Coordinates of C-alpha atoms in Angstrom, one line a residue:
M1 CA 88.0 -82.6 59.6
S2 CA 87.0 -80.0 56.9
T3 CA 85.0 -82.5 54.8
I4 CA 82.9 -83.7 57.6
S5 CA 82.2 -80.0 58.3
E6 CA 81.1 -79.2 54.6
T7 CA 79.0 -82.5 54.5
S8 CA 77.1 -81.5 57.7
V9 CA 76.6 -77.7 56.3
L10 CA 75.4 -79.5 53.3
E11 CA 72.8 -81.6 55.0
T12 CA 71.4 -79.1 57.1
A13 CA 71.1 -76.9 53.7
L14 CA 69.1 -79.7 52.2
R15 CA 67.0 -80.4 55.2
R16 CA 66.0 -76.5 55.4
D17 CA 65.2 -76.1 51.9
R18 CA 63.0 -79.3 51.4
W19 CA 60.8 -78.1 54.2
V20 CA 60.8 -74.6 52.8
V21 CA 59.6 -75.8 49.4
L22 CA 57.6 -78.5 51.1
A23 CA 55.6 -75.9 53.1
A24 CA 55.3 -73.6 49.9
L25 CA 53.8 -76.4 48.2
I26 CA 51.4 -77.2 50.8
M27 CA 50.2 -73.4 50.9
V28 CA 49.8 -73.2 47.3
I29 CA 47.9 -76.2 46.9
I30 CA 45.5 -75.6 50.0
A31 CA 45.1 -71.9 48.5
A32 CA 44.4 -73.3 44.8
W33 CA 41.6 -75.8 46.3
L34 CA 40.0 -73.1 48.8
W35 CA 39.5 -70.7 45.6
I36 CA 38.0 -73.5 43.8
V37 CA 35.6 -74.5 46.7
F38 CA 34.5 -70.7 47.2
G39 CA 33.7 -70.7 43.2
A40 CA 36.8 -69.6 41.5
G41 CA 35.3 -66.1 41.2
T42 CA 32.2 -67.3 39.2
G43 CA 29.7 -66.1 42.2
T44 CA 28.7 -69.6 42.5
N45 CA 29.8 -71.8 45.3
A46 CA 31.3 -75.0 43.9
V47 CA 29.9 -77.1 46.9
A48 CA 26.2 -75.7 45.7
M49 CA 27.2 -76.5 42.1
T50 CA 28.2 -80.0 43.3
Q51 CA 25.1 -80.5 44.9
M52 CA 22.8 -79.3 41.8
A53 CA 24.5 -81.5 39.7
G54 CA 22.3 -84.6 40.8
M55 CA 19.1 -82.4 40.5
P56 CA 16.9 -82.9 37.3
D57 CA 16.6 -80.1 34.7
M58 CA 19.0 -77.9 36.4
D59 CA 20.3 -76.7 33.2
A60 CA 16.7 -75.5 32.2
M61 CA 16.3 -73.6 35.4
M62 CA 19.8 -72.0 35.1
E63 CA 20.6 -69.0 32.5
R64 CA 23.5 -69.4 30.3
A65 CA 26.9 -67.2 30.9
V66 CA 27.3 -64.1 28.8
W67 CA 31.2 -64.5 27.3
T68 CA 32.9 -61.1 27.6
P69 CA 36.4 -60.6 27.6
G70 CA 36.4 -60.3 31.5
Y71 CA 34.3 -63.6 31.9
A72 CA 36.6 -65.3 29.5
L73 CA 39.6 -64.3 31.7
L74 CA 37.7 -65.5 34.7
I75 CA 37.2 -69.0 32.9
F76 CA 40.7 -69.1 32.0
A77 CA 42.0 -68.3 35.8
M78 CA 39.4 -70.9 37.1
W79 CA 41.0 -73.5 34.6
W80 CA 44.7 -72.5 35.7
V81 CA 44.1 -72.4 39.3
M82 CA 42.2 -75.8 39.1
M83 CA 45.2 -77.4 37.1
V84 CA 47.5 -76.2 39.8
A85 CA 45.0 -78.0 42.7
M86 CA 45.1 -80.9 40.6
M87 CA 48.3 -81.3 39.3
L88 CA 50.9 -79.8 41.8
P89 CA 50.4 -82.7 44.3
G90 CA 51.6 -85.4 41.6
A91 CA 54.4 -82.8 40.5
A92 CA 55.5 -82.4 44.1
P93 CA 58.2 -85.0 44.2
M94 CA 59.9 -83.6 41.0
L95 CA 59.8 -80.1 42.5
L96 CA 61.3 -81.2 45.8
L97 CA 63.8 -83.2 44.1
F98 CA 64.9 -80.3 41.8
A99 CA 65.1 -78.1 45.0
R100 CA 67.7 -80.6 46.3
V101 CA 69.8 -80.9 43.5
N102 CA 69.7 -77.1 43.0
R103 CA 70.9 -76.7 46.7
T104 CA 73.9 -79.3 46.2
Q105 CA 75.0 -77.3 42.9
K106 CA 74.8 -73.9 45.0
V107 CA 76.6 -75.4 48.0
R108 CA 79.4 -76.9 45.4
D109 CA 79.7 -73.2 44.2
R110 CA 78.2 -74.2 40.7
P111 CA 75.7 -72.1 39.1
Y112 CA 72.6 -71.3 41.3
V113 CA 69.3 -72.0 39.5
P114 CA 66.2 -70.9 41.4
S115 CA 63.9 -73.5 42.1
G116 CA 61.1 -70.9 41.2
F117 CA 62.2 -70.5 37.7
F118 CA 61.5 -74.2 37.4
A119 CA 58.4 -73.9 39.1
V120 CA 57.3 -70.9 36.7
G121 CA 57.8 -73.3 33.6
Y122 CA 55.1 -75.7 35.1
L123 CA 53.0 -72.8 35.5
V124 CA 53.3 -71.4 31.7
A125 CA 52.6 -75.0 30.5
W126 CA 49.6 -75.3 32.5
G127 CA 48.6 -71.9 31.6
G128 CA 48.9 -72.9 28.2
F129 CA 46.6 -75.9 28.4
S130 CA 44.2 -73.5 30.6
A131 CA 43.8 -71.1 27.8
L132 CA 42.7 -74.1 25.3
A133 CA 40.4 -75.4 27.9
A134 CA 38.4 -71.8 28.4
G135 CA 38.1 -71.7 24.6
L136 CA 36.9 -75.0 24.3
Q137 CA 34.5 -74.2 27.0
W138 CA 33.4 -71.3 25.4
G139 CA 33.2 -72.8 21.8
L140 CA 30.8 -75.8 23.4
E141 CA 28.8 -73.5 25.2
E142 CA 28.1 -71.4 22.1
V143 CA 26.9 -74.3 20.4
E144 CA 24.8 -75.5 23.5
L145 CA 26.7 -78.8 24.0
L146 CA 27.5 -77.6 27.4
G147 CA 24.9 -76.4 29.7
P148 CA 24.9 -73.7 32.3
M149 CA 26.0 -76.4 34.9
M150 CA 29.4 -76.7 32.7
T151 CA 28.4 -80.5 31.9
A152 CA 27.9 -81.9 28.4
T153 CA 24.6 -81.8 27.5
N154 CA 24.6 -84.4 24.6
Y155 CA 25.1 -88.2 25.0
W156 CA 27.3 -88.2 21.9
L157 CA 29.7 -85.6 23.1
G158 CA 29.9 -87.6 26.6
S159 CA 30.6 -90.8 25.2
A160 CA 33.4 -89.3 22.8
I161 CA 35.0 -87.6 25.8
L162 CA 35.0 -91.0 27.6
L163 CA 36.0 -92.9 24.8
A164 CA 39.0 -90.4 24.1
A165 CA 40.3 -90.5 27.4
G166 CA 40.3 -94.0 27.5
A167 CA 42.0 -94.6 24.2
W168 CA 44.8 -92.1 25.4
Q169 CA 45.6 -94.0 28.5
L170 CA 46.5 -96.8 26.2
T171 CA 48.9 -95.0 23.6
P172 CA 52.5 -95.0 23.3
I173 CA 53.0 -91.3 23.9
K174 CA 50.7 -91.6 27.1
G175 CA 53.3 -94.2 28.2
V176 CA 56.5 -92.0 27.4
C177 CA 54.9 -88.9 29.4
L178 CA 54.2 -90.9 32.4
R179 CA 57.4 -92.6 32.5
H180 CA 59.3 -89.1 32.7
C181 CA 56.8 -88.2 35.4
R182 CA 57.5 -91.3 37.5
S183 CA 61.2 -91.2 37.0
P184 CA 62.1 -87.6 38.1
L185 CA 65.7 -88.2 38.6
S186 CA 66.3 -89.7 35.2
F187 CA 65.0 -86.6 33.7
L188 CA 67.1 -84.3 35.7
A189 CA 70.1 -86.4 34.8
Q190 CA 69.4 -86.2 31.1
Q191 CA 67.8 -83.0 30.7
W192 CA 69.9 -80.6 33.2
R193 CA 70.4 -77.2 32.1
P194 CA 72.2 -74.5 33.8
G195 CA 71.2 -70.9 34.7
R196 CA 68.0 -69.4 35.3
L197 CA 66.5 -69.8 31.8
G198 CA 67.7 -73.7 31.9
A199 CA 65.7 -73.9 34.9
F200 CA 62.5 -72.7 33.2
R201 CA 63.3 -74.7 30.2
M202 CA 63.3 -77.8 32.1
G203 CA 60.1 -76.6 34.1
L204 CA 58.1 -76.1 31.0
A205 CA 59.6 -79.4 29.2
H206 CA 58.4 -81.5 32.4
G207 CA 55.2 -79.5 32.7
A208 CA 54.5 -80.4 29.0
Y209 CA 55.2 -84.2 30.0
C210 CA 52.6 -83.9 32.9
L211 CA 50.1 -82.5 30.4
G212 CA 50.6 -85.5 28.1
C213 CA 49.9 -87.8 30.9
C214 CA 46.9 -85.8 32.1
W215 CA 45.1 -83.6 29.7
F216 CA 42.7 -86.1 28.2
L217 CA 41.9 -86.8 31.8
M218 CA 41.5 -83.0 32.5
G219 CA 38.9 -83.3 29.7
L220 CA 36.6 -85.5 31.4
L221 CA 35.5 -82.6 33.3
F222 CA 33.7 -81.6 30.5
F223 CA 31.8 -84.8 30.9
G224 CA 31.4 -84.9 34.9
G225 CA 31.2 -81.1 35.6
I226 CA 33.8 -78.5 35.4
M227 CA 32.9 -77.3 38.7
N228 CA 32.0 -80.7 40.3
L229 CA 33.9 -81.2 43.4
F230 CA 33.7 -85.0 43.0
W231 CA 35.1 -85.0 39.8
I232 CA 37.9 -82.4 40.6
A233 CA 38.9 -84.4 43.7
G234 CA 38.6 -87.8 42.2
L235 CA 40.9 -86.8 39.0
A236 CA 43.5 -85.3 41.2
L237 CA 43.6 -88.4 43.2
F238 CA 44.0 -90.5 40.1
V239 CA 46.7 -88.4 38.6
L240 CA 48.4 -88.7 42.1
L241 CA 48.4 -92.4 42.3
E242 CA 49.1 -92.8 38.7
K243 CA 52.3 -90.9 39.0
T244 CA 53.5 -92.3 42.4
I245 CA 52.2 -95.7 43.3
P246 CA 54.6 -98.8 42.3
M247 CA 52.1 -100.0 39.8
G248 CA 51.0 -96.8 38.3
H249 CA 51.1 -97.3 34.8
W250 CA 49.0 -100.6 35.2
F251 CA 46.5 -98.4 37.2
G252 CA 46.4 -95.9 34.4
R253 CA 45.8 -98.7 31.9
I254 CA 43.0 -100.5 33.5
A255 CA 41.6 -97.1 34.2
G256 CA 41.8 -96.5 30.5
V257 CA 39.8 -99.5 29.6
C258 CA 36.9 -98.7 32.3
F259 CA 36.7 -95.3 30.6
A260 CA 36.5 -96.5 27.1
A261 CA 34.0 -99.4 28.2
W262 CA 31.9 -96.5 29.7
G263 CA 32.1 -94.5 26.6
V264 CA 30.6 -97.6 24.6
L265 CA 27.7 -98.2 27.2
L266 CA 27.0 -94.3 26.7
L267 CA 27.0 -94.5 23.0
A268 CA 24.9 -97.6 22.8
G269 CA 22.6 -95.4 25.1
A270 CA 22.5 -92.9 23.0
V271 CA 22.0 -94.7 19.9
G272 CA 19.2 -96.5 21.6
R273 CA 17.5 -92.9 21.9
E274 CA 17.6 -92.2 18.3

């Protein structure tokens, strides 16, 4: 009778925690997307930026941003929130699974590891990438390879970004990272560490694997437009499908070939313009 009661309590706790974590994830994702849509604090509505992207000579009509420490911090925050909006849906299965395993550990009187520390590990990993992306954006704008519309203004740079993203999709390192993202239970079984610091380190490690899957894909924003909602939403959907659908690894490889082929065509066009 006692065993049945304990099992019932455990199942109830698991259901409650699962819904709480799921609701929190949905709220964070919605908030991140709303912040991006309304311009991420840049003063320019992302919807307007997306509409203007198809207009000719828009870069010539807009003034370049002046990079001050405050503006650099704003761009870093924009990238960081964008990473949350794009990557969190694909990471949600892992976070929900961790919360379930975590609750099981607690109910069995084992060390309690807060799911929040695990999520912070993800945020730190994504924040590190966001700092690099913001620095790269600064550098590209300084040498005028990135225009005021936050898109590549050079055919050579555009083709290089596409070729690099396509090639990365076919590398063994990408395959290893994707396997960890697609098999969260295996990761938890092999990498489980007790305590809050252990949870943070696990989140940091799995967040790094997420970056290994997607960092070159995020680089495609320099080609399509950092504030272009079509590219942001399209890449977010791509990341989600690659990590969750049954044939996601083949989906990613086929996309890699397509990116590379696009890059070759763009490169041929650049050579033709010489």
